Amino acid sequence: MKKYNFNAGPSVLPQETIDNTIAAIKEFAGTGLGLMEISHRTKEFDAVMDETVALFKELLNIPEGYSVLFLGGGASLQFCMVPFNLLEKKAAYLNTGTWANKAQKEAKLFGETVEVASSKEANYTYIPKNYTVPADADYFHITTNNTIFGTEIHTDLDSPVTLVADMSSDIFSRPVNVSKYGLIYGGAQKNLAPAGVTFVIVKDELLGKVSRAIPTMLDYRTHIKEGSMFNTPPVVPIYAALQTLKWLKALGGVEAMYKRNKEKASLLYSEIDRNPLFKGTTAVEDRSLMNICFVMNDEYKHLEEEFYKFATGKGMVGIKGHRSVGGFRASTYNALPKEAVEALVAAMQEFEGEKL
Ligand SMILES: *Cc1c(COP(=O)(O)O)cnc(C)c1O
């Protein structure tokens, strides 16, 4: 049976990414060897790295003065690398969920952190709006898409200090005005590639300002200087990321993706709002285009498990909500076809027909 992959991460990738990566694992760039068996210091892999960086910059319209890095350690390592490199005295954090909390926890090891606002009291069902970022903070950290709670910051915020963003789960889902950010990072395994590579977009002039010593591997300047090849980079995930970027470009880039994502999300949110069995879990204006969370209306709560089985029987994969929210979460990343959302909506309507 056809499966519809709504997994939150690792998650669905374009078929081209998978096919092209398999082909390169078998035989890479006419070398007669597989991608996993060659040195990263070959002209063939150099070309992959250069093209990936170039396409990353082109598709996100990254201005001069920024570097793009591909590192190991996941977004979670960035929670500590960011303060290691940028926090001298004080950093501001917006608490919008689990990942935002984890980021702030690491920063506390390096200096003072100010939580400018939090939606914790409402189980992170909205994005706080009216808050003041201290003008003497070294940076202001946000999580643009809250993968677990299904909220998203839909615009590029104005910040009086350097803006740092975890964009693990919404990178390349919409156009971003990179010039408003000092640093953007994320794990690749939501919208780009298999797990194993982390992207960092950093404004060069921000580095080298803190007074502490930084271990070589954790210093962004090391990786800028060595073109993300100070040590062996995760070659297969980087190759896969390049295939996804090529796919994205062929489809019209981030503008086209944004349009597609809005269409998919609107299809599902409309059904959640229309169908008397279901309701959304977050403030409407903060609804994520990438992770769509919903639960059963109170009077139908007892049907939750049954709907889960019903939908699973129709090919839906990965729609169980995170344990801290419950209900359902359908992740609708770039590579998820509209057809999958249509199938989920059809399942919701069919279930409604059976029960009401
Ligand atoms: C998945 C996720 C992370 C964690 O990424 P790792 O690469 O597993 O460390 C961090 N932030 C957000 C917003 C995520 O969705």
mmCIF file of C-alpha atoms in Angstrom, residues 18-270:
data_model
loop_
_atom_site.group_PDB
_atom_site.id
_atom_site.type_symbol
_atom_site.label_atom_id
_atom_site.label_comp_id
_atom_site.label_asym_id
_atom_site.label_seq_id
_atom_site.Cartn_x
_atom_site.Cartn_y
_atom_site.Cartn_z
ATOM 1 C CA ILE A 18 17.108 9.281 -2.482
ATOM 2 C CA ASP A 19 17.671 7.957 -6.014
ATOM 3 C CA ASN A 20 20.626 10.215 -6.780
ATOM 4 C CA THR A 21 22.266 9.513 -3.423
ATOM 5 C CA ILE A 22 21.904 5.753 -3.905
ATOM 6 C CA ALA A 23 23.461 6.073 -7.342
ATOM 7 C CA ALA A 24 26.411 8.082 -5.953
ATOM 8 C CA ILE A 25 26.915 5.622 -3.104
ATOM 9 C CA LYS A 26 27.353 2.971 -5.785
ATOM 10 C CA GLU A 27 29.420 5.076 -8.167
ATOM 11 C CA PHE A 28 30.443 8.630 -7.500
ATOM 12 C CA ALA A 29 31.159 11.222 -10.175
ATOM 13 C CA GLY A 30 32.880 8.864 -12.598
ATOM 14 C CA THR A 31 35.523 7.859 -10.050
ATOM 15 C CA GLY A 32 34.673 4.175 -10.268
ATOM 16 C CA LEU A 33 34.263 4.230 -6.479
ATOM 17 C CA GLY A 34 31.348 4.785 -4.155
ATOM 18 C CA LEU A 35 30.703 8.064 -2.342
ATOM 19 C CA MET A 36 31.273 6.402 1.043
ATOM 20 C CA GLU A 37 34.654 5.030 -0.005
ATOM 21 C CA ILE A 38 36.522 8.062 -1.283
ATOM 22 C CA SER A 39 38.487 10.777 0.456
ATOM 23 C CA HIS A 40 36.630 13.979 1.117
ATOM 24 C CA ARG A 41 39.801 15.677 -0.108
ATOM 25 C CA THR A 42 39.279 14.827 -3.749
ATOM 26 C CA LYS A 43 38.427 17.273 -6.483
ATOM 27 C CA GLU A 44 35.140 15.413 -6.998
ATOM 28 C CA PHE A 45 34.002 15.913 -3.413
ATOM 29 C CA ASP A 46 35.371 19.460 -3.326
ATOM 30 C CA ALA A 47 33.040 20.181 -6.211
ATOM 31 C CA VAL A 48 30.091 18.793 -4.223
ATOM 32 C CA MET A 49 30.919 20.979 -1.222
ATOM 33 C CA ASP A 50 31.374 24.089 -3.368
ATOM 34 C CA GLU A 51 28.140 23.521 -5.254
ATOM 35 C CA THR A 52 26.186 22.863 -2.053
ATOM 36 C CA VAL A 53 27.417 26.093 -0.467
ATOM 37 C CA ALA A 54 26.772 28.045 -3.671
ATOM 38 C CA LEU A 55 23.246 26.697 -4.085
ATOM 39 C CA PHE A 56 22.484 27.288 -0.397
ATOM 40 C CA LYS A 57 23.523 30.925 -0.835
ATOM 41 C CA GLU A 58 21.643 31.314 -4.100
ATOM 42 C CA LEU A 59 18.366 29.779 -2.925
ATOM 43 C CA LEU A 60 18.259 31.707 0.354
ATOM 44 C CA ASN A 61 19.613 34.852 -1.262
ATOM 45 C CA ILE A 62 22.365 35.087 1.356
ATOM 46 C CA PRO A 63 24.174 38.427 1.184
ATOM 47 C CA GLU A 64 27.936 38.987 1.115
ATOM 48 C CA GLY A 65 29.670 38.729 4.464
ATOM 49 C CA TYR A 66 28.052 35.471 5.540
ATOM 50 C CA SER A 67 29.571 31.989 5.574
ATOM 51 C CA VAL A 68 27.669 28.728 5.126
ATOM 52 C CA LEU A 69 28.995 25.753 7.070
ATOM 53 C CA PHE A 70 28.158 22.055 7.146
ATOM 54 C CA LEU A 71 29.064 20.513 10.481
ATOM 55 C CA GLY A 72 28.375 17.474 12.620
ATOM 56 C CA GLY A 73 26.713 17.347 16.027
ATOM 57 C CA GLY A 74 23.162 18.274 15.097
ATOM 58 C CA ALA A 75 21.248 21.400 15.986
ATOM 59 C CA SER A 76 21.802 20.363 19.611
ATOM 60 C CA LEU A 77 25.525 21.085 19.359
ATOM 61 C CA GLN A 78 24.661 24.553 18.054
ATOM 62 C CA PHE A 79 22.802 25.194 21.328
ATOM 63 C CA CYS A 80 26.287 25.307 22.887
ATOM 64 C CA MET A 81 28.397 26.535 19.938
ATOM 65 C CA VAL A 82 26.297 29.693 19.601
ATOM 66 C CA PRO A 83 26.960 30.949 23.156
ATOM 67 C CA PHE A 84 30.533 29.630 23.078
ATOM 68 C CA ASN A 85 31.252 31.920 20.122
ATOM 69 C CA LEU A 86 28.879 34.833 20.708
ATOM 70 C CA LEU A 87 27.977 35.208 24.387
ATOM 71 C CA GLU A 88 30.244 37.538 26.326
ATOM 72 C CA LYS A 89 27.940 38.671 29.131
ATOM 73 C CA LYS A 90 24.278 38.251 28.436
ATOM 74 C CA ALA A 91 21.962 36.652 25.878
ATOM 75 C CA ALA A 92 18.206 36.915 25.366
ATOM 76 C CA TYR A 93 16.016 33.897 24.595
ATOM 77 C CA LEU A 94 12.402 33.561 23.504
ATOM 78 C CA ASN A 95 10.878 30.500 25.123
ATOM 79 C CA THR A 96 8.536 28.923 22.598
ATOM 80 C CA GLY A 97 8.981 25.245 23.397
ATOM 81 C CA THR A 98 11.179 22.262 24.111
ATOM 82 C CA TRP A 99 13.976 23.112 21.681
ATOM 83 C CA ALA A 100 14.050 26.776 22.712
ATOM 84 C CA ASN A 101 14.441 25.606 26.325
ATOM 85 C CA LYS A 102 17.271 23.280 25.466
ATOM 86 C CA ALA A 103 19.055 26.097 23.644
ATOM 87 C CA GLN A 104 18.715 28.444 26.606
ATOM 88 C CA LYS A 105 19.925 25.801 29.055
ATOM 89 C CA GLU A 106 23.278 25.574 27.268
ATOM 90 C CA ALA A 107 23.695 29.359 27.105
ATOM 91 C CA LYS A 108 23.428 29.505 30.911
ATOM 92 C CA LEU A 109 26.773 27.718 31.067
ATOM 93 C CA PHE A 110 28.420 30.727 29.407
ATOM 94 C CA GLY A 111 26.769 33.765 30.939
ATOM 95 C CA GLU A 112 23.539 35.390 31.943
ATOM 96 C CA THR A 113 20.423 34.571 29.981
ATOM 97 C CA VAL A 114 17.264 36.650 29.915
ATOM 98 C CA GLU A 115 14.055 34.914 28.952
ATOM 99 C CA VAL A 116 12.273 37.802 27.223
ATOM 100 C CA ALA A 117 8.941 35.980 27.049
ATOM 101 C CA SER A 118 7.497 32.507 27.319
ATOM 102 C CA SER A 119 4.291 30.712 26.372
ATOM 103 C CA LYS A 120 5.035 27.852 28.741
ATOM 104 C CA GLU A 121 2.013 28.641 30.913
ATOM 105 C CA ALA A 122 -0.206 27.776 27.914
ATOM 106 C CA ASN A 123 1.787 24.684 26.936
ATOM 107 C CA TYR A 124 3.424 26.667 24.128
ATOM 108 C CA THR A 125 0.257 27.043 22.096
ATOM 109 C CA TYR A 126 1.195 30.515 20.865
ATOM 110 C CA ILE A 127 4.190 32.711 20.058
ATOM 111 C CA PRO A 128 4.630 35.568 22.570
ATOM 112 C CA LYS A 129 4.446 38.949 20.793
ATOM 113 C CA ASN A 130 4.920 41.898 23.124
ATOM 114 C CA TYR A 131 8.268 41.771 24.826
ATOM 115 C CA THR A 132 11.412 43.826 25.037
ATOM 116 C CA VAL A 133 14.791 42.512 24.042
ATOM 117 C CA PRO A 134 17.478 44.079 26.261
ATOM 118 C CA ALA A 135 19.622 46.379 24.137
ATOM 119 C CA ASP A 136 22.772 45.218 25.946
ATOM 120 C CA ALA A 137 22.315 41.524 25.117
ATOM 121 C CA ASP A 138 24.963 39.949 22.890
ATOM 122 C CA TYR A 139 22.238 38.284 20.834
ATOM 123 C CA PHE A 140 18.568 37.318 20.805
ATOM 124 C CA HIS A 141 17.790 33.648 20.146
ATOM 125 C CA ILE A 142 14.553 32.402 18.612
ATOM 126 C CA THR A 143 13.242 29.070 17.354
ATOM 127 C CA THR A 144 11.361 29.959 14.176
ATOM 128 C CA ASN A 145 9.380 26.738 13.981
ATOM 129 C CA ASN A 146 8.412 24.769 17.047
ATOM 130 C CA THR A 147 8.396 21.249 15.675
ATOM 131 C CA ILE A 148 6.753 19.698 18.731
ATOM 132 C CA PHE A 149 4.040 22.270 19.462
ATOM 133 C CA GLY A 150 3.201 23.311 15.897
ATOM 134 C CA THR A 151 3.749 27.055 16.166
ATOM 135 C CA GLU A 152 5.846 29.181 13.841
ATOM 136 C CA ILE A 153 7.220 32.701 13.671
ATOM 137 C CA HIS A 154 6.062 33.645 10.187
ATOM 138 C CA THR A 155 8.087 36.808 9.685
ATOM 139 C CA ASP A 156 11.716 37.856 10.058
ATOM 140 C CA LEU A 157 11.665 39.703 13.370
ATOM 141 C CA ASP A 158 13.189 43.082 14.040
ATOM 142 C CA SER A 159 15.711 42.810 16.843
ATOM 143 C CA PRO A 160 17.774 45.546 18.477
ATOM 144 C CA VAL A 161 20.633 43.053 18.884
ATOM 145 C CA THR A 162 22.066 40.223 16.754
ATOM 146 C CA LEU A 163 19.269 37.812 15.893
ATOM 147 C CA VAL A 164 20.090 34.090 16.109
ATOM 148 C CA ALA A 165 17.594 31.522 14.844
ATOM 149 C CA ASP A 166 17.167 27.782 15.080
ATOM 150 C CA MET A 167 15.497 27.023 11.720
ATOM 151 C CA SER A 168 15.857 23.243 11.906
ATOM 152 C CA SER A 169 12.314 22.546 10.846
ATOM 153 C CA ASP A 170 11.412 25.405 8.531
ATOM 154 C CA ILE A 171 14.569 26.185 6.584
ATOM 155 C CA PHE A 172 13.793 26.501 2.841
ATOM 156 C CA SER A 173 10.051 26.430 3.529
ATOM 157 C CA ARG A 174 9.708 30.152 2.880
ATOM 158 C CA PRO A 175 11.845 33.086 1.757
ATOM 159 C CA VAL A 176 14.006 34.461 4.577
ATOM 160 C CA ASN A 177 15.610 37.873 4.774
ATOM 161 C CA VAL A 178 18.973 36.561 5.941
ATOM 162 C CA SER A 179 20.364 40.072 6.420
ATOM 163 C CA LYS A 180 18.134 40.404 9.505
ATOM 164 C CA TYR A 181 19.947 37.531 11.209
ATOM 165 C CA GLY A 182 23.444 37.201 12.579
ATOM 166 C CA LEU A 183 23.339 33.424 12.647
ATOM 167 C CA ILE A 184 20.909 30.742 11.466
ATOM 168 C CA TYR A 185 21.387 27.039 12.154
ATOM 169 C CA GLY A 186 19.570 23.742 11.987
ATOM 170 C CA GLY A 187 19.786 19.989 11.707
ATOM 171 C CA ALA A 188 19.248 18.843 8.127
ATOM 172 C CA GLN A 189 16.936 15.960 8.907
ATOM 173 C CA LYS A 190 13.635 17.837 8.729
ATOM 174 C CA ASN A 191 13.640 19.576 5.369
ATOM 175 C CA LEU A 192 16.925 18.868 3.650
ATOM 176 C CA ALA A 193 18.796 15.618 4.064
ATOM 177 C CA PRO A 194 19.238 12.550 6.236
ATOM 178 C CA ALA A 195 20.477 13.140 9.805
ATOM 179 C CA GLY A 196 24.176 13.775 10.251
ATOM 180 C CA VAL A 197 24.758 17.244 8.874
ATOM 181 C CA THR A 198 23.977 20.604 10.459
ATOM 182 C CA PHE A 199 23.918 23.836 8.491
ATOM 183 C CA VAL A 200 25.133 27.143 9.930
ATOM 184 C CA ILE A 201 24.795 30.506 8.205
ATOM 185 C CA VAL A 202 26.911 33.017 10.095
ATOM 186 C CA LYS A 203 27.784 36.652 9.605
ATOM 187 C CA ASP A 204 31.576 36.658 9.651
ATOM 188 C CA GLU A 205 32.016 39.971 11.434
ATOM 189 C CA LEU A 206 30.330 38.627 14.611
ATOM 190 C CA LEU A 207 33.124 36.178 15.307
ATOM 191 C CA GLY A 208 36.275 36.625 17.346
ATOM 192 C CA LYS A 209 34.649 39.032 19.804
ATOM 193 C CA VAL A 210 34.344 36.901 22.951
ATOM 194 C CA SER A 211 37.194 36.825 25.441
ATOM 195 C CA ARG A 212 37.101 33.103 26.287
ATOM 196 C CA ALA A 213 39.227 30.458 24.602
ATOM 197 C CA ILE A 214 37.198 28.296 22.211
ATOM 198 C CA PRO A 215 38.175 24.687 21.481
ATOM 199 C CA THR A 216 39.247 24.358 17.842
ATOM 200 C CA MET A 217 36.341 22.166 16.746
ATOM 201 C CA LEU A 218 33.772 24.444 18.390
ATOM 202 C CA ASP A 219 35.118 27.644 16.890
ATOM 203 C CA TYR A 220 33.174 28.705 13.785
ATOM 204 C CA ARG A 221 36.307 30.389 12.459
ATOM 205 C CA THR A 222 38.029 27.010 12.158
ATOM 206 C CA HIS A 223 35.318 25.731 9.854
ATOM 207 C CA ILE A 224 35.073 28.935 7.848
ATOM 208 C CA LYS A 225 38.806 28.882 7.252
ATOM 209 C CA GLU A 226 38.783 25.235 6.204
ATOM 210 C CA GLY A 227 35.596 25.342 4.141
ATOM 211 C CA SER A 228 33.810 22.875 6.490
ATOM 212 C CA MET A 229 36.686 20.419 5.911
ATOM 213 C CA PHE A 230 38.781 20.922 9.043
ATOM 214 C CA ASN A 231 37.906 17.319 9.799
ATOM 215 C CA THR A 232 35.986 14.762 7.766
ATOM 216 C CA PRO A 233 32.557 16.176 6.992
ATOM 217 C CA PRO A 234 29.433 13.985 6.752
ATOM 218 C CA VAL A 235 29.821 13.389 3.029
ATOM 219 C CA VAL A 236 26.683 11.360 2.315
ATOM 220 C CA PRO A 237 24.241 13.758 4.052
ATOM 221 C CA ILE A 238 25.937 16.705 2.322
ATOM 222 C CA TYR A 239 25.587 14.996 -1.040
ATOM 223 C CA ALA A 240 21.919 14.315 -0.275
ATOM 224 C CA ALA A 241 21.392 17.948 0.766
ATOM 225 C CA LEU A 242 22.766 19.040 -2.607
ATOM 226 C CA GLN A 243 20.232 16.821 -4.375
ATOM 227 C CA THR A 244 17.392 18.343 -2.331
ATOM 228 C CA LEU A 245 18.605 21.859 -3.155
ATOM 229 C CA LYS A 246 18.688 21.009 -6.873
ATOM 230 C CA TRP A 247 15.161 19.616 -6.608
ATOM 231 C CA LEU A 248 14.043 22.758 -4.825
ATOM 232 C CA LYS A 249 15.589 25.013 -7.443
ATOM 233 C CA ALA A 250 13.964 23.074 -10.282
ATOM 234 C CA LEU A 251 10.578 23.545 -8.618
ATOM 235 C CA GLY A 252 11.053 27.305 -8.451
ATOM 236 C CA GLY A 253 12.988 27.848 -5.213
ATOM 237 C CA VAL A 254 11.751 28.990 -1.829
ATOM 238 C CA GLU A 255 8.989 31.231 -3.234
ATOM 239 C CA ALA A 256 7.418 28.262 -4.988
ATOM 240 C CA MET A 257 7.913 26.085 -1.898
ATOM 241 C CA TYR A 258 6.249 28.694 0.279
ATOM 242 C CA LYS A 259 3.221 28.756 -2.023
ATOM 243 C CA ARG A 260 2.998 24.945 -2.020
ATOM 244 C CA ASN A 261 3.404 24.807 1.746
ATOM 245 C CA LYS A 262 0.663 27.360 2.315
ATOM 246 C CA GLU A 263 -1.664 25.385 0.047
ATOM 247 C CA LYS A 264 -0.982 22.111 1.843
ATOM 248 C CA ALA A 265 -1.325 23.638 5.298
ATOM 249 C CA SER A 266 -4.489 25.487 4.418
ATOM 250 C CA LEU A 267 -6.056 22.285 3.098
ATOM 251 C CA LEU A 268 -5.452 20.483 6.376
ATOM 252 C CA TYR A 269 -6.204 23.367 8.748
ATOM 253 C CA SER A 270 -9.491 24.007 6.917
#
